[in-house]
Tab-separated table of C-alpha atoms in Angstrom:
chain	number	residue	atom	x	y	z
A	1	UNK	CA	-16.097	29.621	11.247
A	2	UNK	CA	-14.643	29.649	14.987
A	3	UNK	CA	-10.722	30.130	15.412
A	4	UNK	CA	-10.700	26.765	17.328
A	5	UNK	CA	-12.383	25.127	14.523
A	6	UNK	CA	-9.745	26.366	11.937
A	7	UNK	CA	-7.013	24.997	14.430
A	8	UNK	CA	-8.859	21.482	14.220
A	9	UNK	CA	-8.874	21.732	10.491
A	10	UNK	CA	-5.231	22.791	10.389
A	11	UNK	CA	-4.342	19.663	12.441
A	12	UNK	CA	-5.724	17.487	9.538
A	13	UNK	CA	-3.649	19.403	6.876
A	14	UNK	CA	-6.488	21.534	5.967
A	15	UNK	CA	-6.486	25.383	6.365
A	16	UNK	CA	-9.833	26.857	5.644
A	17	UNK	CA	-8.794	30.236	6.652
A	18	UNK	CA	-6.309	30.329	3.793
A	19	UNK	CA	-8.904	29.393	1.376
A	20	UNK	CA	-11.314	31.998	2.748
A	21	UNK	CA	-8.157	34.504	2.264
A	22	UNK	CA	-7.724	33.191	-1.476
A	23	UNK	CA	-11.332	33.656	-2.054
A	24	UNK	CA	-11.534	37.236	-0.724
A	25	UNK	CA	-8.560	38.092	-2.837
A	26	UNK	CA	-10.095	36.761	-6.080
A	27	UNK	CA	-13.115	38.561	-5.284
A	28	UNK	CA	-11.320	41.771	-4.792
A	29	UNK	CA	-9.380	41.194	-7.986
A	30	UNK	CA	-12.546	41.460	-9.984
A	31	UNK	CA	-14.422	43.936	-7.798
A	32	UNK	CA	-13.275	46.953	-9.946
A	33	UNK	CA	-15.337	45.597	-12.931
A	34	UNK	CA	-18.505	46.578	-10.974
A	35	UNK	CA	-19.134	50.269	-10.426
A	36	UNK	CA	-21.679	49.706	-7.675
A	37	UNK	CA	-21.212	47.788	-4.202
A	38	UNK	CA	-24.504	45.903	-4.517
A	39	UNK	CA	-23.519	43.875	-7.729
A	40	UNK	CA	-20.110	43.232	-5.935
A	41	UNK	CA	-21.813	41.664	-2.899
A	42	UNK	CA	-24.364	39.687	-4.954
A	43	UNK	CA	-21.491	38.635	-7.047
A	44	UNK	CA	-19.455	37.115	-4.181
A	45	UNK	CA	-22.862	35.329	-3.004
A	46	UNK	CA	-23.464	34.118	-6.519
A	47	UNK	CA	-20.008	32.571	-6.997
A	48	UNK	CA	-20.340	31.062	-3.631
A	49	UNK	CA	-23.579	29.541	-4.898
A	50	UNK	CA	-21.992	28.116	-7.683
A	51	UNK	CA	-19.350	26.465	-5.417
A	52	UNK	CA	-22.041	24.975	-3.210
A	53	UNK	CA	-23.347	21.523	-3.263
A	54	UNK	CA	-26.894	22.530	-4.399
A	55	UNK	CA	-28.266	19.741	-6.232
A	56	UNK	CA	-29.540	22.088	-8.985
A	57	UNK	CA	-27.810	25.641	-9.673
A	58	UNK	CA	-30.011	28.583	-11.217
A	59	UNK	CA	-31.053	31.771	-10.062
A	60	UNK	CA	-33.753	30.716	-7.899
A	61	UNK	CA	-31.893	28.015	-6.048
A	62	UNK	CA	-28.678	30.143	-5.597
A	63	UNK	CA	-30.694	33.117	-4.267
A	64	UNK	CA	-32.373	30.945	-1.781
A	65	UNK	CA	-29.147	29.470	-0.667
A	66	UNK	CA	-27.647	33.167	-0.294
A	67	UNK	CA	-30.410	34.287	1.750
A	68	UNK	CA	-32.257	36.467	-0.711
A	69	UNK	CA	-35.968	37.060	-0.581
A	70	UNK	CA	-36.414	36.203	-4.224
A	71	UNK	CA	-34.386	35.618	-7.394
A	72	UNK	CA	-34.521	39.045	-8.649
A	73	UNK	CA	-31.259	40.316	-7.536
A	74	UNK	CA	-29.439	37.443	-9.049
A	75	UNK	CA	-31.311	37.680	-12.435
A	76	UNK	CA	-30.467	41.260	-12.330
A	77	UNK	CA	-26.692	40.461	-11.751
A	78	UNK	CA	-26.811	38.368	-15.000
A	79	UNK	CA	-29.208	40.280	-17.157
A	80	UNK	CA	-29.169	43.972	-16.533
A	81	UNK	CA	-26.621	44.836	-14.147
A	82	UNK	CA	-23.840	47.089	-15.865
A	83	UNK	CA	-20.573	44.992	-15.916
A	84	UNK	CA	-18.604	43.501	-18.830
A	85	UNK	CA	-18.334	39.528	-18.798
A	86	UNK	CA	-15.492	39.739	-21.220
A	87	UNK	CA	-13.105	41.918	-18.850
A	88	UNK	CA	-13.836	39.332	-16.259
A	89	UNK	CA	-12.938	36.723	-18.688
A	90	UNK	CA	-9.604	38.347	-19.063
A	91	UNK	CA	-9.286	38.469	-15.223
A	92	UNK	CA	-9.792	34.627	-14.956
A	93	UNK	CA	-7.391	34.052	-17.660
A	94	UNK	CA	-4.767	36.241	-15.712
A	95	UNK	CA	-5.507	34.423	-12.497
A	96	UNK	CA	-4.864	31.077	-14.082
A	97	UNK	CA	-1.782	31.962	-15.581
A	98	UNK	CA	-0.541	33.773	-12.481
A	99	UNK	CA	-1.125	30.653	-10.303
A	100	UNK	CA	-1.003	27.623	-12.714
A	101	UNK	CA	1.880	28.935	-15.102
A	102	UNK	CA	3.978	26.233	-16.720
A	103	UNK	CA	6.387	26.630	-19.355
A	104	UNK	CA	5.452	23.363	-20.835
A	105	UNK	CA	1.721	24.021	-20.725
A	106	UNK	CA	-0.566	23.276	-23.518
A	107	UNK	CA	-3.775	25.132	-24.745
A	108	UNK	CA	-6.456	22.754	-25.594
A	109	UNK	CA	-9.533	23.616	-27.813
A	110	UNK	CA	-12.766	21.647	-27.495
A	111	UNK	CA	-16.494	22.191	-27.515
A	112	UNK	CA	-19.210	21.056	-25.074
A	113	UNK	CA	-22.863	21.062	-25.445
A	114	UNK	CA	-25.779	21.602	-23.193
A	115	UNK	CA	-29.169	20.097	-24.092
A	116	UNK	CA	-32.041	22.444	-24.016
A	117	UNK	CA	-35.796	22.629	-24.593
A	118	UNK	CA	-37.614	24.828	-27.027
A	119	UNK	CA	-36.142	27.206	-29.564
A	120	UNK	CA	-35.627	30.669	-28.001
A	121	UNK	CA	-32.394	29.880	-26.002
A	122	UNK	CA	-29.569	31.669	-27.773
A	123	UNK	CA	-27.828	29.606	-30.324
A	124	UNK	CA	-29.929	26.350	-29.841
A	125	UNK	CA	-30.750	24.127	-32.608
A	126	UNK	CA	-30.961	20.200	-33.223
A	127	UNK	CA	-26.964	19.483	-33.432
A	128	UNK	CA	-24.556	16.766	-32.355
A	129	UNK	CA	-23.170	17.185	-28.912
A	130	UNK	CA	-20.663	14.933	-27.511
A	131	UNK	CA	-22.500	15.537	-24.107
A	132	UNK	CA	-25.398	13.428	-25.252
A	133	UNK	CA	-23.432	11.446	-27.784
A	134	UNK	CA	-26.062	12.021	-30.391
A	135	UNK	CA	-28.058	14.932	-32.218
A	136	UNK	CA	-30.175	16.799	-29.770
A	137	UNK	CA	-31.610	20.237	-29.370
A	138	UNK	CA	-28.203	21.904	-27.585
A	139	UNK	CA	-26.419	24.899	-27.225
A	140	UNK	CA	-22.669	24.389	-28.027
A	141	UNK	CA	-19.719	26.452	-26.960
A	142	UNK	CA	-15.996	26.360	-27.617
A	143	UNK	CA	-13.717	26.452	-24.644
A	144	UNK	CA	-9.813	27.091	-24.374
A	145	UNK	CA	-8.273	25.211	-21.384
A	146	UNK	CA	-4.921	26.034	-20.098
A	147	UNK	CA	-3.323	22.714	-19.046
A	148	UNK	CA	0.069	22.561	-17.114
A	149	UNK	CA	1.939	20.612	-14.522
A	150	UNK	CA	0.085	22.308	-11.663
A	151	UNK	CA	-3.432	21.999	-12.955
A	152	UNK	CA	-5.858	22.908	-15.619
A	153	UNK	CA	-8.643	25.617	-16.165
A	154	UNK	CA	-10.906	27.200	-18.809
A	155	UNK	CA	-9.449	30.497	-19.848
A	156	UNK	CA	-11.869	31.642	-22.805
A	157	UNK	CA	-15.100	30.631	-24.234
A	158	UNK	CA	-17.014	31.208	-27.432
A	159	UNK	CA	-20.513	30.476	-28.070
A	160	UNK	CA	-21.080	28.579	-31.248
A	161	UNK	CA	-23.990	30.617	-33.287
A	162	UNK	CA	-25.342	28.262	-36.059
A	163	UNK	CA	-26.193	29.571	-39.499
A	164	UNK	CA	-29.945	29.040	-38.594
A	165	UNK	CA	-29.304	31.937	-36.410
A	166	UNK	CA	-26.922	34.199	-38.190
A	167	UNK	CA	-29.358	34.327	-41.303
A	168	UNK	CA	-32.214	35.410	-39.090
A	169	UNK	CA	-31.594	38.895	-37.774
A	170	UNK	CA	-34.877	39.358	-35.724
A	171	UNK	CA	-34.081	36.178	-33.890
A	172	UNK	CA	-30.483	37.167	-32.959
A	173	UNK	CA	-31.950	40.561	-31.878
A	174	UNK	CA	-34.436	38.860	-29.633
A	175	UNK	CA	-31.683	36.767	-27.946
A	176	UNK	CA	-29.475	39.586	-27.454
A	177	UNK	CA	-27.044	39.181	-30.371
A	178	UNK	CA	-26.144	41.992	-32.559
A	179	UNK	CA	-27.920	42.101	-35.801
A	180	UNK	CA	-24.460	41.958	-37.518
A	181	UNK	CA	-23.777	38.565	-35.963
A	182	UNK	CA	-21.914	36.517	-38.804
A	183	UNK	CA	-21.388	32.791	-38.657
A	184	UNK	CA	-17.914	31.328	-37.529
A	185	UNK	CA	-17.085	27.771	-37.450
A	186	UNK	CA	-15.670	26.117	-34.489
A	187	UNK	CA	-12.083	26.413	-35.701
A	188	UNK	CA	-12.563	30.032	-36.195
A	189	UNK	CA	-13.828	30.466	-32.769
A	190	UNK	CA	-10.706	28.561	-31.559
A	191	UNK	CA	-8.303	30.586	-33.522
A	192	UNK	CA	-9.940	33.599	-32.112
A	193	UNK	CA	-9.667	32.492	-28.551
A	194	UNK	CA	-5.856	31.623	-29.216
A	195	UNK	CA	-5.261	34.738	-30.777
A	196	UNK	CA	-6.793	36.711	-27.761
A	197	UNK	CA	-4.353	34.577	-25.514
A	198	UNK	CA	-1.165	35.175	-27.436
A	199	UNK	CA	-2.120	39.122	-28.122
A	200	UNK	CA	-2.503	39.558	-24.204
A	201	UNK	CA	1.272	38.748	-24.182
A	202	UNK	CA	1.233	35.186	-22.961
A	203	UNK	CA	3.203	32.389	-24.719
A	204	UNK	CA	2.590	28.909	-24.949
A	205	UNK	CA	4.191	26.294	-27.170
A	206	UNK	CA	1.629	23.868	-27.921
A	207	UNK	CA	-2.047	23.721	-28.921
A	208	UNK	CA	-3.877	20.359	-28.823
A	209	UNK	CA	-7.539	19.502	-30.228
A	210	UNK	CA	-9.560	16.806	-31.755
A	211	UNK	CA	-10.558	16.269	-35.325
A	212	UNK	CA	-12.654	19.185	-35.571
A	213	UNK	CA	-9.649	21.264	-35.239
A	214	UNK	CA	-7.034	19.146	-36.941
A	215	UNK	CA	-9.074	18.867	-40.062
A	216	UNK	CA	-9.131	22.686	-40.523
A	217	UNK	CA	-6.242	23.716	-42.683
A	218	UNK	CA	-6.800	27.460	-41.930
A	219	UNK	CA	-6.514	26.890	-38.034
A	220	UNK	CA	-3.172	24.898	-38.761
A	221	UNK	CA	-1.825	27.594	-40.964
A	222	UNK	CA	-2.705	30.249	-38.302
A	223	UNK	CA	-0.835	28.647	-35.640
A	224	UNK	CA	2.212	27.986	-37.885
A	225	UNK	CA	2.519	31.707	-38.838
A	226	UNK	CA	2.526	32.440	-35.204
A	227	UNK	CA	5.147	29.853	-34.382
A	228	UNK	CA	2.896	27.835	-32.024
A	229	UNK	CA	3.227	23.956	-32.184
A	230	UNK	CA	0.399	21.865	-32.379
A	231	UNK	CA	-0.805	18.169	-32.149
A	232	UNK	CA	-4.192	18.081	-33.575
A	233	UNK	CA	-6.302	14.938	-34.169
A	234	UNK	CA	-7.279	14.080	-37.866
A	235	UNK	CA	-9.528	11.599	-39.272
A	236	UNK	CA	-8.235	8.123	-40.692
A	237	UNK	CA	-8.975	9.205	-44.085
A	238	UNK	CA	-6.882	12.444	-44.046
A	239	UNK	CA	-4.466	12.811	-46.814
A	240	UNK	CA	-0.801	13.805	-45.907
A	241	UNK	CA	2.226	14.178	-48.085
A	242	UNK	CA	5.383	12.323	-47.592
A	243	UNK	CA	8.826	12.163	-49.656
A	244	UNK	CA	7.212	9.127	-51.253
A	245	UNK	CA	3.838	10.750	-52.320
A	246	UNK	CA	0.313	11.442	-50.905
A	247	UNK	CA	-1.441	8.863	-48.626
A	248	UNK	CA	-4.348	8.504	-46.347
A	249	UNK	CA	-3.388	8.520	-42.669
A	250	UNK	CA	-4.406	4.798	-42.216
A	251	UNK	CA	-2.568	3.618	-45.256
A	252	UNK	CA	0.486	4.928	-43.740
A	253	UNK	CA	-0.097	3.479	-40.379
A	254	UNK	CA	-0.336	0.059	-42.233
A	255	UNK	CA	3.188	0.679	-43.674
A	256	UNK	CA	4.969	1.260	-40.243
A	257	UNK	CA	7.303	-1.322	-39.530
A	258	UNK	CA	7.132	-3.101	-35.979
A	259	UNK	CA	10.477	-1.841	-35.000
A	260	UNK	CA	8.998	1.779	-35.320
A	261	UNK	CA	6.528	1.532	-32.623
A	262	UNK	CA	7.324	2.721	-29.260
A	263	UNK	CA	5.506	1.999	-25.803
A	264	UNK	CA	4.947	5.400	-24.320
A	265	UNK	CA	2.560	6.928	-21.684
A	266	UNK	CA	0.345	9.715	-22.697
A	267	UNK	CA	-0.166	10.773	-18.948
A	268	UNK	CA	-1.405	9.538	-15.786
A	269	UNK	CA	-5.195	8.736	-15.496
A	270	UNK	CA	-7.292	7.775	-12.547
A	271	UNK	CA	-6.035	4.098	-13.058
A	272	UNK	CA	-2.577	4.869	-13.798
A	273	UNK	CA	-0.471	5.416	-16.754
A	274	UNK	CA	-2.182	5.622	-20.141
A	275	UNK	CA	0.118	3.375	-22.356
A	276	UNK	CA	-0.107	3.088	-26.076
A	277	UNK	CA	2.127	2.190	-28.919
A	278	UNK	CA	3.149	5.330	-30.846
A	279	UNK	CA	5.024	5.874	-34.217
A	280	UNK	CA	5.851	8.936	-36.009
A	281	UNK	CA	6.446	9.818	-39.696
A	282	UNK	CA	8.057	13.016	-41.241
A	283	UNK	CA	5.898	14.867	-43.832
A	284	UNK	CA	6.932	16.664	-46.756
A	285	UNK	CA	5.559	20.269	-46.573
A	286	UNK	CA	6.679	23.377	-48.397
A	287	UNK	CA	6.306	25.326	-45.452
A	288	UNK	CA	8.963	26.008	-42.551
A	289	UNK	CA	9.064	23.973	-39.527
A	290	UNK	CA	8.856	20.276	-38.710
A	291	UNK	CA	5.625	18.600	-39.894
A	292	UNK	CA	4.803	15.001	-38.900
A	293	UNK	CA	2.093	12.559	-38.723
A	294	UNK	CA	1.809	11.024	-35.147
A	295	UNK	CA	0.163	7.440	-34.821
A	296	UNK	CA	-1.453	5.988	-31.760
A	297	UNK	CA	-2.207	2.395	-31.329
A	298	UNK	CA	-4.275	0.798	-28.477
A	299	UNK	CA	-2.332	-2.014	-27.067
A	300	UNK	CA	-5.421	-4.009	-26.354
A	301	UNK	CA	-7.678	-3.344	-29.395
A	302	UNK	CA	-5.113	-2.281	-32.001
A	303	UNK	CA	-7.258	0.643	-32.773
A	304	UNK	CA	-5.370	3.606	-34.265
A	305	UNK	CA	-5.797	7.398	-33.842
A	306	UNK	CA	-3.895	10.210	-35.981
A	307	UNK	CA	-2.559	13.601	-35.295
A	308	UNK	CA	-1.041	16.210	-37.555
A	309	UNK	CA	1.718	17.747	-35.636
A	310	UNK	CA	3.934	20.824	-36.155
A	311	UNK	CA	6.760	22.485	-34.248
A	312	UNK	CA	9.162	25.280	-35.318
A	313	UNK	CA	12.094	23.057	-34.685
A	314	UNK	CA	12.036	19.211	-34.537
A	315	UNK	CA	11.224	17.739	-31.124
A	316	UNK	CA	11.461	14.204	-29.643
A	317	UNK	CA	8.414	11.594	-29.951
A	318	UNK	CA	7.864	11.788	-26.345
A	319	UNK	CA	7.108	15.583	-26.445
A	320	UNK	CA	4.430	14.978	-29.095
A	321	UNK	CA	3.193	12.215	-26.984
A	322	UNK	CA	2.976	14.291	-24.001
A	323	UNK	CA	1.071	17.173	-25.982
A	324	UNK	CA	-1.272	14.596	-27.501
A	325	UNK	CA	-2.210	13.092	-23.854
A	326	UNK	CA	-2.888	16.661	-22.596
A	327	UNK	CA	-5.966	16.964	-24.718
A	328	UNK	CA	-7.886	14.657	-22.142
A	329	UNK	CA	-7.333	17.578	-19.565
A	330	UNK	CA	-10.152	19.482	-21.355
A	331	UNK	CA	-12.613	16.561	-20.569
A	332	UNK	CA	-11.507	16.700	-16.963
A	333	UNK	CA	-12.048	20.518	-17.007
A	334	UNK	CA	-15.669	20.058	-18.410
A	335	UNK	CA	-16.447	17.196	-15.896
A	336	UNK	CA	-15.412	19.445	-13.049
A	337	UNK	CA	-16.798	22.992	-14.485
A	338	UNK	CA	-20.109	21.180	-14.815
A	339	UNK	CA	-20.119	18.926	-11.624
A	340	UNK	CA	-18.689	21.392	-9.242
A	341	UNK	CA	-19.384	25.035	-10.747
A	342	UNK	CA	-22.632	24.647	-12.669
A	343	UNK	CA	-21.291	25.503	-15.974
A	344	UNK	CA	-23.921	23.791	-17.813
A	345	UNK	CA	-26.951	24.327	-15.284
A	346	UNK	CA	-27.921	27.791	-16.680
A	347	UNK	CA	-31.524	28.326	-17.452
A	348	UNK	CA	-30.998	31.534	-19.502
A	349	UNK	CA	-32.086	32.473	-22.900
A	350	UNK	CA	-30.250	35.567	-23.831
A	351	UNK	CA	-26.638	36.005	-24.773
A	352	UNK	CA	-25.582	38.508	-22.206
A	353	UNK	CA	-27.001	36.119	-19.432
A	354	UNK	CA	-25.169	33.130	-20.781
A	355	UNK	CA	-21.889	34.706	-21.429
A	356	UNK	CA	-21.911	36.055	-17.702
A	357	UNK	CA	-23.038	32.743	-16.010
A	358	UNK	CA	-20.504	30.802	-17.804
A	359	UNK	CA	-17.585	33.264	-17.043
A	360	UNK	CA	-18.423	33.051	-13.430
A	361	UNK	CA	-18.563	29.426	-13.547
A	362	UNK	CA	-15.381	29.337	-15.013
A	363	UNK	CA	-13.987	31.759	-12.219
A	364	UNK	CA	-15.448	29.240	-9.663
A	365	UNK	CA	-13.612	26.244	-11.116
A	366	UNK	CA	-10.334	28.299	-11.471
A	367	UNK	CA	-10.595	28.868	-7.700
A	368	UNK	CA	-10.830	25.395	-7.131
A	369	UNK	CA	-7.922	24.567	-9.311
A	370	UNK	CA	-5.597	27.230	-7.806
A	371	UNK	CA	-6.305	26.043	-4.295
A	372	UNK	CA	-5.636	22.511	-5.273
A	373	UNK	CA	-2.247	23.391	-6.985
A	374	UNK	CA	-1.526	25.537	-3.674
A	375	UNK	CA	-2.443	22.573	-1.403
A	376	UNK	CA	-0.338	20.083	-3.383
A	377	UNK	CA	2.595	22.482	-2.980
A	378	UNK	CA	2.260	23.442	0.669
A	379	UNK	CA	0.931	20.091	2.168
A	380	UNK	CA	1.876	17.050	0.226
A	381	UNK	CA	-0.728	14.324	1.195
A	382	UNK	CA	0.384	11.948	3.915
A	383	UNK	CA	0.738	8.398	3.683
A	384	UNK	CA	-2.554	6.632	2.902
A	385	UNK	CA	-4.307	9.737	1.595
A	386	UNK	CA	-4.612	10.822	-1.847
A	387	UNK	CA	-3.931	14.659	-2.407
A	388	UNK	CA	-6.828	16.824	-2.099
A	389	UNK	CA	-8.970	17.141	-5.263
A	390	UNK	CA	-11.118	19.650	-6.477
A	391	UNK	CA	-14.068	17.600	-5.594
A	392	UNK	CA	-12.870	17.608	-1.843
A	393	UNK	CA	-11.829	20.990	-1.926
A	394	UNK	CA	-15.377	22.175	-2.936
A	395	UNK	CA	-16.932	20.117	-0.320
A	396	UNK	CA	-14.755	21.346	2.395
A	397	UNK	CA	-15.078	24.887	1.174
A	398	UNK	CA	-18.727	24.693	1.189
A	399	UNK	CA	-18.944	23.194	4.799
A	400	UNK	CA	-16.258	25.063	6.555
A	401	UNK	CA	-16.225	28.555	4.681
A	402	UNK	CA	-19.405	29.178	2.676
A	403	UNK	CA	-22.152	27.433	4.560
A	404	UNK	CA	-25.306	29.120	4.982
A	405	UNK	CA	-27.796	28.285	7.740
A	406	UNK	CA	-31.353	30.025	7.330
A	407	UNK	CA	-34.353	29.717	9.578
A	408	UNK	CA	-37.627	28.327	9.114
A	409	UNK	CA	-39.261	31.579	7.973
A	410	UNK	CA	-36.837	31.930	5.186
A	411	UNK	CA	-37.671	28.246	3.999
A	412	UNK	CA	-41.387	28.981	4.338
A	413	UNK	CA	-41.028	32.249	2.417
A	414	UNK	CA	-39.343	30.968	-0.612
A	415	UNK	CA	-41.933	27.988	-0.829
A	416	UNK	CA	-44.516	30.712	-0.723
A	417	UNK	CA	-42.705	32.739	-3.580
A	418	UNK	CA	-42.307	29.531	-5.995
A	419	UNK	CA	-45.803	28.710	-5.319
A	420	UNK	CA	-47.039	32.037	-6.142
A	421	UNK	CA	-44.661	32.563	-9.345
A	422	UNK	CA	-45.971	28.891	-10.391
A	423	UNK	CA	-49.584	30.162	-10.125
A	424	UNK	CA	-48.875	33.161	-12.219
A	425	UNK	CA	-47.134	31.339	-14.697
A	426	UNK	CA	-50.145	28.649	-14.889
A	427	UNK	CA	-52.639	31.458	-15.220
A	428	UNK	CA	-50.611	32.753	-18.044
A	429	UNK	CA	-50.570	29.595	-19.962
A	430	UNK	CA	-54.092	29.045	-19.555
A	431	UNK	CA	-55.122	32.505	-20.976
A	432	UNK	CA	-52.756	31.894	-23.780
A	433	UNK	CA	-54.277	28.661	-24.567
A	434	UNK	CA	-57.793	30.083	-24.436
A	435	UNK	CA	-56.960	32.889	-26.831
A	436	UNK	CA	-55.323	30.317	-29.553
A	437	UNK	CA	-58.608	28.597	-29.331
A	438	UNK	CA	-60.941	31.485	-30.083
């Protein structure tokens, strides 16, 4: 981009030069994870490709967008090049904490699924996924999201490996999993990630999650032992103990007097504050700390939601409501990670490639979240404009900083490469079909 073009952009309150500098600093931050210069250069192009506005992001489309003659280099980066995705994941966490740190931040745990075809993709099986809203052939991963006042981004990930895989060592080996891979529940994966976060020297006051995590006593005990507060959703049938005895959560909600309900906002959404009626009941637990049941009532439908809450010391109802509302940040993170950084668009079968793809997608989204936070601090939006969003930053970054223009020869060469690859694939399918029929 030319200097005078930057000047025009700056006149509109946008400084692409600073975005480019931030991107280069981020690339330099993880460059040491790669021993050779070739994968470092390819990494930069790959992340820019994830941030691009390609309608579909995979090794083929990103390689063509980056100007490479074939997808071989991008596939090598994800599958065979020597680098540790877990160390880059740690770099992402430190990057997010450095720029989005907030004393009142919340760690949110949740899973998301990617619908897949076939049976060979690592960890795939027919299972429920909220992405589709039903049971589908899917791959599910649990993510840990750091949500604070300045922004939110995923800082860790764990692939959920179903029992149908862990009891089949040969299948695990074929997908790049160790033969000693053992089954872990989603709450166990969440505890593993939270433990990594805390063991890295970071502190957080609260963890939030849905019923999958709130209904797990072991996860709750783990958080209590580490003196981390939580607001975790539970089912209406969850049993809790009060001074008057043991009750179902919905039975307690029916006993709450009208004067005990308070109208409070669970945070600001796209259409304004999310107001609900809230009530809280103290629980009788033998363990130290403040244990409570939080009840949310929809002001229109009357529908109830329930949360098991713990804090080392008693806190106001408004604090519990704020933490409960933070859980929606994980949905926004998934939406942005998938829509802007290709988090769910990988077409990869092996575990190493999966972990590398999602880690780099987390990195790409973290970059957008950090730029957004920086822009909101440096350049408050003028009257008549909303503050810059991650969507708008991605669009401007692609157009003003990372735009690639390729000649006709490059486009035609890729067309020939695709047709040649497809011809080989078709011939292979025909040979296999003929062999099966003999």
